[in-house]
Coordinates of C-alpha atoms and ligand atoms in Angstrom, one line a residue:
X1 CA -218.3 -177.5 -180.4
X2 CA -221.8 -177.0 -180.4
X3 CA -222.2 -180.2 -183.8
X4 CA -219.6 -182.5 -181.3
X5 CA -221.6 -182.4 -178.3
X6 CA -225.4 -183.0 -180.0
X7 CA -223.3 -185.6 -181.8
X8 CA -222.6 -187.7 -178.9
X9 CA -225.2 -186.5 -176.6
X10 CA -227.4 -189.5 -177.7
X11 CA -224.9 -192.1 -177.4
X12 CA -224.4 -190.9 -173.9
X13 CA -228.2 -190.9 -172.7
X14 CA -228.1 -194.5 -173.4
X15 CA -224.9 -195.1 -171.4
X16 CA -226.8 -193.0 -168.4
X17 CA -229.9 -195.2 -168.6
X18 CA -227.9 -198.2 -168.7
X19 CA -225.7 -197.4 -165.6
X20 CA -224.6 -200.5 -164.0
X21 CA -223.2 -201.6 -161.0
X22 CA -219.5 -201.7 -162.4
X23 CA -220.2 -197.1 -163.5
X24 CA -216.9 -195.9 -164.4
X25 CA -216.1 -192.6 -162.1
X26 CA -217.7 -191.1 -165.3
X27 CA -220.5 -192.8 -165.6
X28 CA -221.3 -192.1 -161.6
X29 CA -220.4 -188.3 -162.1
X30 CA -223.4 -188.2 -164.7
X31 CA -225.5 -190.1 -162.2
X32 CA -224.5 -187.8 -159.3
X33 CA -225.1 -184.5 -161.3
X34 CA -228.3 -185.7 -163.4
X35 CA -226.4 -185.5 -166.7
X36 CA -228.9 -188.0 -168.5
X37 CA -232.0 -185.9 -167.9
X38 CA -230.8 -182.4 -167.7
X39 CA -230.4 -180.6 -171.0
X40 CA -231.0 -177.3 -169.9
X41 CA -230.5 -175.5 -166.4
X42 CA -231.3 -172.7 -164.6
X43 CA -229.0 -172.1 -161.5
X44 CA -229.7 -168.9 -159.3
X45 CA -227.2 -167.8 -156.3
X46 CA -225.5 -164.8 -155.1
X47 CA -222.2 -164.1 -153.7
X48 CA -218.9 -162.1 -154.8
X49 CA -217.3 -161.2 -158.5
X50 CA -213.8 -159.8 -158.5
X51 CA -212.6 -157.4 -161.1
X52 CA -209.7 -159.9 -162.6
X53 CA -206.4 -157.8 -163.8
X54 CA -207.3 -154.6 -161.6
X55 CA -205.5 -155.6 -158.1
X56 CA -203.8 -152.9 -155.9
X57 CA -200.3 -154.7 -156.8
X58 CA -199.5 -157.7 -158.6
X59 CA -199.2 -159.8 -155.4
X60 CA -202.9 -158.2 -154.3
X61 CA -206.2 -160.6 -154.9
X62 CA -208.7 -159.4 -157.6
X63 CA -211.0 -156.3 -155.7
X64 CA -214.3 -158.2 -154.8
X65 CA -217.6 -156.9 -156.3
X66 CA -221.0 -157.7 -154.2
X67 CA -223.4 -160.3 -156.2
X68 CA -227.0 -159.5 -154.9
X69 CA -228.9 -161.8 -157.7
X70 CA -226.8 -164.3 -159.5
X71 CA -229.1 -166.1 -162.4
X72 CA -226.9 -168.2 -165.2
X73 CA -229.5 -170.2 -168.1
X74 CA -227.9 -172.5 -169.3
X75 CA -228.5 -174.7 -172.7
X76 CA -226.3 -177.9 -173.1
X77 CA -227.1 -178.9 -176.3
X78 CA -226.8 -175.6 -178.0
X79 CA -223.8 -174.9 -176.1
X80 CA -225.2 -171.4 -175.3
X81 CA -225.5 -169.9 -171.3
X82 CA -226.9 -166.3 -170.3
X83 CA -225.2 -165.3 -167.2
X84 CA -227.1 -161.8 -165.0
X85 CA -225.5 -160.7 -162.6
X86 CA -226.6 -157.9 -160.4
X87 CA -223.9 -156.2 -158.7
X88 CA -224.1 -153.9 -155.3
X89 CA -221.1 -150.9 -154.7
X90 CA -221.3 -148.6 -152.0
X91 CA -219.4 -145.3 -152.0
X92 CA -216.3 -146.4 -151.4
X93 CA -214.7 -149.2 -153.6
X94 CA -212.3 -152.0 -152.5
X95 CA -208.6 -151.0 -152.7
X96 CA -207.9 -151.7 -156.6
X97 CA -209.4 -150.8 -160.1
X98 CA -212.6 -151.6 -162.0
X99 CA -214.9 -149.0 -163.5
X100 CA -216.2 -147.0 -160.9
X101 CA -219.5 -147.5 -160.0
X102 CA -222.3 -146.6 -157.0
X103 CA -225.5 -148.3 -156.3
X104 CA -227.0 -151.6 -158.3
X105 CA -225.0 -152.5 -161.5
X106 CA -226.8 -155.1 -164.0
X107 CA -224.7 -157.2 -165.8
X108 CA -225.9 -159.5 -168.9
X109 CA -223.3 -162.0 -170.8
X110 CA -224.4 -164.5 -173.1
X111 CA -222.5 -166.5 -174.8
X112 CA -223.5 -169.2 -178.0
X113 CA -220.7 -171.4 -179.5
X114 CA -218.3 -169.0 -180.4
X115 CA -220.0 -165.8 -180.1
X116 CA -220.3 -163.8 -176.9
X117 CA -222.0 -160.4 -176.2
X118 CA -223.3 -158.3 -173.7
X119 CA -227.0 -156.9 -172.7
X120 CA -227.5 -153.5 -172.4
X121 CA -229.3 -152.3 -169.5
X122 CA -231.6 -151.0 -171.7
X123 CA -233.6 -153.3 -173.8
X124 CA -234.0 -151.1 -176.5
X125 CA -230.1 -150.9 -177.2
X126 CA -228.8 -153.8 -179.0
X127 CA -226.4 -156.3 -177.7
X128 CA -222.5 -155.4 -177.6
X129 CA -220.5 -157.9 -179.4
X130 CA -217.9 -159.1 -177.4
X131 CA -216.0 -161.8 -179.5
X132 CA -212.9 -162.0 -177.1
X133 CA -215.4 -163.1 -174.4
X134 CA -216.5 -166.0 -176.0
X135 CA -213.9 -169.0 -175.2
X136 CA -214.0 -168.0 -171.4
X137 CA -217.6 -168.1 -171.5
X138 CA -217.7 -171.0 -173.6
X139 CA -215.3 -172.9 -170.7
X140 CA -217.5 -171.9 -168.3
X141 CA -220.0 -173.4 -169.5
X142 CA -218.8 -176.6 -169.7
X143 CA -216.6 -176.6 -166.7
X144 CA -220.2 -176.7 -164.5
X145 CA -220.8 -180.2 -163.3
X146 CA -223.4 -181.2 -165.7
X147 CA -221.2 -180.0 -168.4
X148 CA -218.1 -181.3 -167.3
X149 CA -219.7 -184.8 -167.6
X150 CA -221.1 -184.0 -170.9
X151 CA -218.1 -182.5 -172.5
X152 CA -215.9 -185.6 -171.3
X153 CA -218.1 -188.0 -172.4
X154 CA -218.4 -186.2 -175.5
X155 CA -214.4 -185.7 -176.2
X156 CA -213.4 -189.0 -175.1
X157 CA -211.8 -188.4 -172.3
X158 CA -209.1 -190.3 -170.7
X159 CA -209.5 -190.7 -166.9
X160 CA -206.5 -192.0 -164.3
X161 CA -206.8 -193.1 -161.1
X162 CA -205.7 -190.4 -158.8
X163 CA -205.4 -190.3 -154.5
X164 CA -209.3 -190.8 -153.5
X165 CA -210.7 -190.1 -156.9
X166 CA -210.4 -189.5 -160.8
X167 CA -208.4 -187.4 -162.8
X168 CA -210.6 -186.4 -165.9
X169 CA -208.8 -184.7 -169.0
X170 CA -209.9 -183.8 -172.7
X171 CA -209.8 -181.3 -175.3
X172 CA -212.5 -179.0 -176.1
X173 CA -212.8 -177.4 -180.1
X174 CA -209.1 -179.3 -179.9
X175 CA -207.7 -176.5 -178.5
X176 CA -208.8 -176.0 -174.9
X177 CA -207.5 -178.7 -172.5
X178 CA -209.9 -179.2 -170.1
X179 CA -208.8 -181.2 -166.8
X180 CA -210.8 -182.0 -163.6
X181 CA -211.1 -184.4 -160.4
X182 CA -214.2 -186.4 -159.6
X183 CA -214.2 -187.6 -156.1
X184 CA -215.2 -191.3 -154.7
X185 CA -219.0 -189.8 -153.9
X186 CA -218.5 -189.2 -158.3
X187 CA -218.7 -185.5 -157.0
X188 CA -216.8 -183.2 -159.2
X189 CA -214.2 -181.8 -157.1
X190 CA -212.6 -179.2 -159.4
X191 CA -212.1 -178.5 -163.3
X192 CA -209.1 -176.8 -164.8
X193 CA -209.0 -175.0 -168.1
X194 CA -206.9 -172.5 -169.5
X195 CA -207.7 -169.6 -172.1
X196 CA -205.7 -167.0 -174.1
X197 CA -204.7 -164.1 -172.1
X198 CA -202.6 -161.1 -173.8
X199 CA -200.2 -160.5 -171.0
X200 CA -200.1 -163.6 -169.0
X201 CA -200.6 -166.4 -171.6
X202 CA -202.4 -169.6 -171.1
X203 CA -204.0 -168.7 -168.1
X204 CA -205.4 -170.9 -165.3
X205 CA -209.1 -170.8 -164.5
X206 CA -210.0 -173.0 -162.0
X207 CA -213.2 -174.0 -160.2
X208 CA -213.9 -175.6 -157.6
X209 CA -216.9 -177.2 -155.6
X210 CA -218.2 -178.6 -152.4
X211 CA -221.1 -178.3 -150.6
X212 CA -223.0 -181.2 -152.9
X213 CA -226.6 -181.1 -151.8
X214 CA -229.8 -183.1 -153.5
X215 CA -231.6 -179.9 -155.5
X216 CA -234.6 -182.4 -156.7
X217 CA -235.0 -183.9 -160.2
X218 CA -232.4 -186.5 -159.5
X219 CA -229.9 -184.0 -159.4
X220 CA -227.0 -183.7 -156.7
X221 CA -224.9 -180.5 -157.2
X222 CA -222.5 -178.1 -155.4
X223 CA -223.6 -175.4 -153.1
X224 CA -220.4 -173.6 -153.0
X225 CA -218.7 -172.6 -156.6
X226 CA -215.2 -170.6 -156.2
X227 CA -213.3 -169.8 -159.1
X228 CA -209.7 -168.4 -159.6
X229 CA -208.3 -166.8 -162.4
X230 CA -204.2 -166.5 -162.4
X231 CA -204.4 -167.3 -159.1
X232 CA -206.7 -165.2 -157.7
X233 CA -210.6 -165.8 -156.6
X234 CA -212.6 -164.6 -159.9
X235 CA -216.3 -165.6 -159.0
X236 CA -217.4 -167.2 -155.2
X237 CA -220.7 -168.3 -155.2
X238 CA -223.6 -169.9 -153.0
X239 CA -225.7 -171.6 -154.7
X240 CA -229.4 -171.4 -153.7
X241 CA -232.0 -172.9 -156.5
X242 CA -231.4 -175.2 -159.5
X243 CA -234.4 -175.6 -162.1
X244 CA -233.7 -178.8 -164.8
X245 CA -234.8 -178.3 -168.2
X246 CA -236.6 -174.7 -168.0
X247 CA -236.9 -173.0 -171.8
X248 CA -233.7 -171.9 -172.6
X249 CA -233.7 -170.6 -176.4
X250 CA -230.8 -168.4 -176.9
X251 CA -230.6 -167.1 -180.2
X252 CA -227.2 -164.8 -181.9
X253 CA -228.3 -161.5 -182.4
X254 CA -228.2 -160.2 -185.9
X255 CA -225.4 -157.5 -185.2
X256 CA -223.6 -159.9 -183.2
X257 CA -223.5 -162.8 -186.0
X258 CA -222.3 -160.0 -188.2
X259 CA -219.6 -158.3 -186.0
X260 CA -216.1 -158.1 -187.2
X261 CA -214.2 -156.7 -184.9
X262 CA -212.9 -153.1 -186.5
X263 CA -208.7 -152.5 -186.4
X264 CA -207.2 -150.7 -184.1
X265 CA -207.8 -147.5 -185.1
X266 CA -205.2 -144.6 -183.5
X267 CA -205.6 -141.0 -184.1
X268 CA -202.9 -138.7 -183.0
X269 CA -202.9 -135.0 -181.5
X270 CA -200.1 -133.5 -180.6
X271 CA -200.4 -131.3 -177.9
X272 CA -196.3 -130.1 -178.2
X273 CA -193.8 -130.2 -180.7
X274 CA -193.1 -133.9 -180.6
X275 CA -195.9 -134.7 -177.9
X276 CA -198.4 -137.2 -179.3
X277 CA -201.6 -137.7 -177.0
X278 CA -202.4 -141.1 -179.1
X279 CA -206.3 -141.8 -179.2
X280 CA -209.0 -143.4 -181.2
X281 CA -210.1 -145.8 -178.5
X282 CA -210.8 -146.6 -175.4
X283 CA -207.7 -146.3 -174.1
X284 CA -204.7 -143.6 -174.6
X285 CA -201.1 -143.6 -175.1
X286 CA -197.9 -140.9 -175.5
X287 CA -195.4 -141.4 -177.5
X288 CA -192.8 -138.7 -177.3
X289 CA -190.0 -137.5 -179.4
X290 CA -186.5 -137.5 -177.9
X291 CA -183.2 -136.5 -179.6
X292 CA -182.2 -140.3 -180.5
X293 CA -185.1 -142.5 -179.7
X294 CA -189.5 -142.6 -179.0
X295 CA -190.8 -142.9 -175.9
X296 CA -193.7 -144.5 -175.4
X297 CA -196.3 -144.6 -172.7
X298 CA -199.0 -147.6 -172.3
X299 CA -199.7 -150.2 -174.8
X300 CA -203.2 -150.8 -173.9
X301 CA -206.0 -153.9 -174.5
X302 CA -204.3 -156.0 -176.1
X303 CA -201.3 -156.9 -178.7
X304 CA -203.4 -155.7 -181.9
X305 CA -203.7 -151.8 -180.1
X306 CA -200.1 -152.1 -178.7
X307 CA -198.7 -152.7 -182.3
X308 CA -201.1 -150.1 -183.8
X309 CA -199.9 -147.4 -181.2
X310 CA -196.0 -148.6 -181.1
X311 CA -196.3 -148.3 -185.5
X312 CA -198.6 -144.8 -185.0
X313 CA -195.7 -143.7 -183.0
X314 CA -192.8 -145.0 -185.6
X315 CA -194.8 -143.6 -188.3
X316 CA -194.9 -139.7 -186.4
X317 CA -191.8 -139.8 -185.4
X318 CA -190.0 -141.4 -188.0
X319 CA -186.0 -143.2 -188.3
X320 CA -185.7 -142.8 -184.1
X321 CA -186.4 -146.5 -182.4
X322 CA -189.0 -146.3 -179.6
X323 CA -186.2 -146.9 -176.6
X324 CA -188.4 -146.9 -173.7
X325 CA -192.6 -148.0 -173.3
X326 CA -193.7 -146.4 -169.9
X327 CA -196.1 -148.5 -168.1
X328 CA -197.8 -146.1 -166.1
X329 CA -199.3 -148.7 -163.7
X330 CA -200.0 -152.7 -164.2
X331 CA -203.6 -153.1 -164.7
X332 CA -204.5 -155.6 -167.6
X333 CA -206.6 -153.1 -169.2
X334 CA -203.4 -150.7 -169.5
X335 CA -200.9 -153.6 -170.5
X336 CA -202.1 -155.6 -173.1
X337 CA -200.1 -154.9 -175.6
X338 CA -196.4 -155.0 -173.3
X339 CA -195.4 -158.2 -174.7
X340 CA -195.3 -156.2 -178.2
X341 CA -193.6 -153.6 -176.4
X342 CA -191.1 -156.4 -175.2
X343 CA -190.6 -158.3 -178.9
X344 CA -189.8 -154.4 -180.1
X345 CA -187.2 -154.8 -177.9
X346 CA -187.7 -151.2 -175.7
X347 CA -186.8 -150.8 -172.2
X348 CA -189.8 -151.1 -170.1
X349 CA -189.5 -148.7 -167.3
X350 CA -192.1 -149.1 -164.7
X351 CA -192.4 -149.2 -161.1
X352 CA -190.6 -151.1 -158.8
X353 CA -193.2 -153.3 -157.5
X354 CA -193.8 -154.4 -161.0
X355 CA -190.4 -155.8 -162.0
X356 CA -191.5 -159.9 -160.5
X357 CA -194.8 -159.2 -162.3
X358 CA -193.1 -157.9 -165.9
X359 CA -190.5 -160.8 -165.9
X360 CA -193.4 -163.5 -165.9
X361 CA -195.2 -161.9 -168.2
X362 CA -192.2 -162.0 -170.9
X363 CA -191.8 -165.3 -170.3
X364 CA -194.8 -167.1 -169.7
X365 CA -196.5 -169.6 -172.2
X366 CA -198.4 -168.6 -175.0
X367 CA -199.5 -171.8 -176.8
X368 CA -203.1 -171.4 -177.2
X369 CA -202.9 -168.5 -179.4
X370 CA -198.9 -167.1 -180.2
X371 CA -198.1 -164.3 -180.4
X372 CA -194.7 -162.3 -181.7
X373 CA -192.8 -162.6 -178.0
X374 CA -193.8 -166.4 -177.9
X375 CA -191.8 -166.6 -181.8
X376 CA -188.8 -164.4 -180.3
X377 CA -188.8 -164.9 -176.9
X378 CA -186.6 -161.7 -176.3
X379 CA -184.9 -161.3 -173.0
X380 CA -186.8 -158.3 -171.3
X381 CA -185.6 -155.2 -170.4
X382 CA -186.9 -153.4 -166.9
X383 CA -186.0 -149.8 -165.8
X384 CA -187.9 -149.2 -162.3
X385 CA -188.9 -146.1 -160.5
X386 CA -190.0 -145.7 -157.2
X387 CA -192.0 -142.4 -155.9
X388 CA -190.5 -140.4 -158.9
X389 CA -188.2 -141.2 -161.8
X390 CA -187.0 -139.1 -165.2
X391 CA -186.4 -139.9 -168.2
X392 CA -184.7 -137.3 -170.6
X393 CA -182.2 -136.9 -173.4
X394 CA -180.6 -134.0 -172.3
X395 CA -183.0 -131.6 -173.4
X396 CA -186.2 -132.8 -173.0
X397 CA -187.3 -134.0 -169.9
X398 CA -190.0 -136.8 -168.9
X399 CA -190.8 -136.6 -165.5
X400 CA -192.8 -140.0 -163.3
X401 CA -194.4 -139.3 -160.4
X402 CA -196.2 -142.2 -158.5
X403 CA -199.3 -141.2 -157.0
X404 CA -199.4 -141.1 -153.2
X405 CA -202.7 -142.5 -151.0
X406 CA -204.3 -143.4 -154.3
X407 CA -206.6 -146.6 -154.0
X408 CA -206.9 -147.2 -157.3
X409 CA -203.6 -148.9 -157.4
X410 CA -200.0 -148.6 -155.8
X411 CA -198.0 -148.3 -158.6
X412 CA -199.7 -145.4 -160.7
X413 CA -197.3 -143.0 -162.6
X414 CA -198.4 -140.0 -163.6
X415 CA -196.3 -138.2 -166.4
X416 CA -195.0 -135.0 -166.3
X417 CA -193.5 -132.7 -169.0
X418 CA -192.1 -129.7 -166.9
X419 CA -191.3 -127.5 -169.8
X420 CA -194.4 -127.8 -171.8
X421 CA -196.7 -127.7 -168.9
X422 CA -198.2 -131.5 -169.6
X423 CA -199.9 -134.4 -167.8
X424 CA -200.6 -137.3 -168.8
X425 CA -202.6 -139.9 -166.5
X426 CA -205.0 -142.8 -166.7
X427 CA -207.7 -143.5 -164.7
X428 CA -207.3 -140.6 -161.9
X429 CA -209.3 -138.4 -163.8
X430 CA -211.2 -139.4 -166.7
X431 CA -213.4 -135.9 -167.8
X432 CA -217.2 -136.8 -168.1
X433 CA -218.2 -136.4 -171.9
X434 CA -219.6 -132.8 -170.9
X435 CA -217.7 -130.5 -168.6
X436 CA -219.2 -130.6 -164.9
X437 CA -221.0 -134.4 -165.7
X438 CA -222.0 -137.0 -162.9
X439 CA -219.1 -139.2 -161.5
X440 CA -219.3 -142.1 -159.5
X441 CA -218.1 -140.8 -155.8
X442 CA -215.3 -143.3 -156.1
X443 CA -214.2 -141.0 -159.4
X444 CA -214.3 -138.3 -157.4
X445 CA -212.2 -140.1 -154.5
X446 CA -209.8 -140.7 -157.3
X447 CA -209.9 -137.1 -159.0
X448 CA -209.2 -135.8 -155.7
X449 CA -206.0 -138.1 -155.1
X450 CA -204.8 -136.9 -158.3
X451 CA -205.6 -133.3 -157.3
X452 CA -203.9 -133.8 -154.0
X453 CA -200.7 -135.3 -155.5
X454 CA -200.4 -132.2 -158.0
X455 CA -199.8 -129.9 -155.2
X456 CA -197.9 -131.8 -153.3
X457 CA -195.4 -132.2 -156.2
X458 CA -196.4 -128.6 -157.3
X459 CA -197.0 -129.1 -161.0
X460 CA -197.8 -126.6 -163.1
X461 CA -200.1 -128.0 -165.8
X462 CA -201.6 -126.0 -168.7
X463 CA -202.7 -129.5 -169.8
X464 CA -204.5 -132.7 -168.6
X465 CA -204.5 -135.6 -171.1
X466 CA -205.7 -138.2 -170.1
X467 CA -205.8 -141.9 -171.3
X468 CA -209.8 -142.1 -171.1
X469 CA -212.3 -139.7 -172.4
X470 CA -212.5 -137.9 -175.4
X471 CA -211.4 -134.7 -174.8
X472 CA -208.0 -133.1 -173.2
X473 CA -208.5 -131.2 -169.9
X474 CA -207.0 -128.9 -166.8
X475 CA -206.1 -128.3 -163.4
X476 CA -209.5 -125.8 -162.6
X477 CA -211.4 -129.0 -164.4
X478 CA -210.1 -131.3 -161.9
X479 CA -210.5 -129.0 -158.5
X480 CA -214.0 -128.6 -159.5
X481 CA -214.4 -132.5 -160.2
X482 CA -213.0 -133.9 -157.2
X483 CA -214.9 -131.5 -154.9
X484 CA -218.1 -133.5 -153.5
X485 CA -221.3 -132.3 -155.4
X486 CA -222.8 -131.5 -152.1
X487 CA -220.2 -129.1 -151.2
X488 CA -219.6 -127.1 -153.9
Ligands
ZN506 ZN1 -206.2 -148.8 -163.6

């Protein structure tokens, strides 16, 4: 990407100097946005970020995040942009997920080419790698205004006549089509891409913006940037500076250049004859023996860590076939690896308000990057519970309980094991590394909901395992967590 662009870059600075009165909707898009003088930008705004795969239910928009500061640098020719963002929560978060937080939350992305990572808050840490980042980041980049021009010009695009304006499409690295509408004021309107999403394919992003206004230095750009992602707002911003040409000298981190991203590593404990609490990440699963069959619960991040746990769980409890993967609610972070789950051909039992969501996300397109449901395209298989479910083989029994007046999300089972005195749960209660550690007051909101749903169903739990953390826990743990600090 980054060799394309400076490649053509030079032929295009001559087109822009020799704009005539016969521009091509192109040609006045460059003229509109400054394209010809503007090789690097600073934009500053503020506005709202939304925590994309973390919605209540499926049919809920993304839970918006408060954007006090807003600062993206941006370098066209090296095709590299660092993106702060300075977030605001108060106590109480919006109805959804997202990693609880409380006060001013500093962001940094950066992405160069095709490596992305992440600034710690702390200058003295190093970067965090953060590879899958890197083609959204990348498409954001050049689906700003200035960049939209410059990509198009620089991938030949083909441009069609459309209503009052232009349609504009290319291909980006060849694999990332690139579409977007330039209006008759050569104003662009909007700019589709799509990128590689786990469980919902070749997703949509999808900007849009209005508002143009004359920021100086021959430059006309939008005040008003929205952008969707799978339907839902992503990023809404106001624009309210726009610097042309500060320094801009982004430069790959040493550890970054050299990341390879490690394989999904899965440890197992078992916390009951035939109960494996499956860790070694970020994210947990179960996988539980039954007379005949495995049952699984959560294939998280992605398809690489729902193969890893679905094999772990094969390899533990060997010659049974894993008949059932729990979802134990739909947030993207939890679900990444269900279209594995799917192509293994187990009965995904979930709840009910996830049955629309499940059958798109079997059967939507995966052509930027295939996966092993794309090759077999296997018809799914949905079991749905509502407030409280059961699975068991005669002996054993798997209880689901759905958690009432939780905010994280609607559709959040809990699992309960009756006879050996086990729960498993994500995100209700996820222990602080040491016992009696700060939480966020929306973790405690959420501890308490879980805390408040155990007696109502009156549980009795020797053990807590839950899908974050490192550590197992219990029932005097979470009283004592999801009492307010000031009152206890
Ligand atoms: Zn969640």
């Amino acid at each position: 990407m980054r060799n394309h662009i400076a490649l053509v870059l030079s032929g295009f600075l001559t087109l822009g100097a020799a704009a005539c009165s016969q521009q091509s909707p192109l040609e006045m898009a460059a003229a509109t946005v400054g394209a010809a003088q503007v090789t690097t930008l600073q934009v500053v705004g503020s506005g709202t970020n939304f925590s994309v795969g973390q919605n209540y239910t499926p049919a809920d928009p993304w839970p918006a995040v408060t954007v006090k500061d807003y600062t993206a640098l941006i370098n066209y020719d090296t095709g590299s942009m660092r993106v702060e963002l300075l977030r605001e929560m108060g106590a109480v978060m919006p109805r959804g997920g997202g990693a609880p937080f409380f006060g001013e939350q500093r962001q940094i992305q950066v992405v160069s080419g095709d490596k992305a990572w992440n600034m710690p808050a702390n200058p003295e840490q190093p970067a965090a790698p953060n590879p899958g980042a890197a083609p959204e980041r990348m498409l954001a980049l050049w689906a700003t205004p200035i960049g939209f021009v410059k990509a198009a010009m620089a991938n030949n695009a083909t441009t069609t006549a459309s209503g009052t304006g232009t349609d504009v499409s290319f291909t980006v690295d060849g694999t990332y089509k690139m579409e977007g509408t330039i209006n008759e004021a050569g104003e662009v309107e909007s700019v589709r891409t799509w990128i590689d999403h786990p469980i919902v394919g070749d997703m949509l992003v999808e900007t849009t913006y209005s508002d143009y206004k004359d920021f100086g230095n021959g430059m006309t750009l939008p005040e008003h940037v929205v952008q969707t992602q799978d339907g839902f707002p992503s990023l809404d911003l106001t624009i309210s500076a726009v610097t042309a040409n500060p320094a801009v000298d982004i430069t790959v981190p040493e550890n970054v250049g050299a990341f390879q991203p490690p394989p999904a590593n899965v440890e197992a404990d078992e916390l009951a004859t035939g109960v494996y609490h499956l860790r070694g990440g970020s994210h947990h699963s179960l996988a539980i023996e039954m007379a005949d069959h495995i049952v699984v619960v959560d294939t998280p991040l992605d398809q690489a860590r729902g193969e890893a746990v679905l094999a772990k769980a094969k390899e533990l409890i060997p010659n049974k076939p894993i008949r059932f993967v729990v979802t134990s609610h739909h947030h993207w972070d939890h679900l990444g690896g269900i279209r594995a789950a799917i192509d293994e051909g187990a009965t995904i039992v979930t709840h009910e308000s996830n049955r629309a969501f499940l059958e798109r996300v079997a059967t939507t397109p995966h052509t930027i990057r295939p996966d092993r449901q794309a090759a077999s395209n296997k018809a799914v298989q949905i079991q749905t519970v509502g407030d409280d479910g059961e699975l068991t083989d005669g002996s054993r029994v798997i209880e689901l309980h759905r958690l009432q007046g939780y905010e994280h999300t609607g559709d959040m089972l809990v699992v309960y094991l009756p006879r050996e005195g086990i729960l498993a749960e994500p995100d209700a209660f996820s222990p602080p590394a040491q016992p009696g550690g700060a939480m966020a007051p929306a973790a405690v909101t959420n501890a308490k909901a879980l805390d408040d749903n155990i007696k109502r169903l009156k549980l009795n739990i020797r053990t807590i395992a839950p899908f974050h953390g490192n550590r197992l826990s219990d029932v005097a743990e979470l009283e004592k967590a999801s009492t307010p600090a000031g009152t206890r």
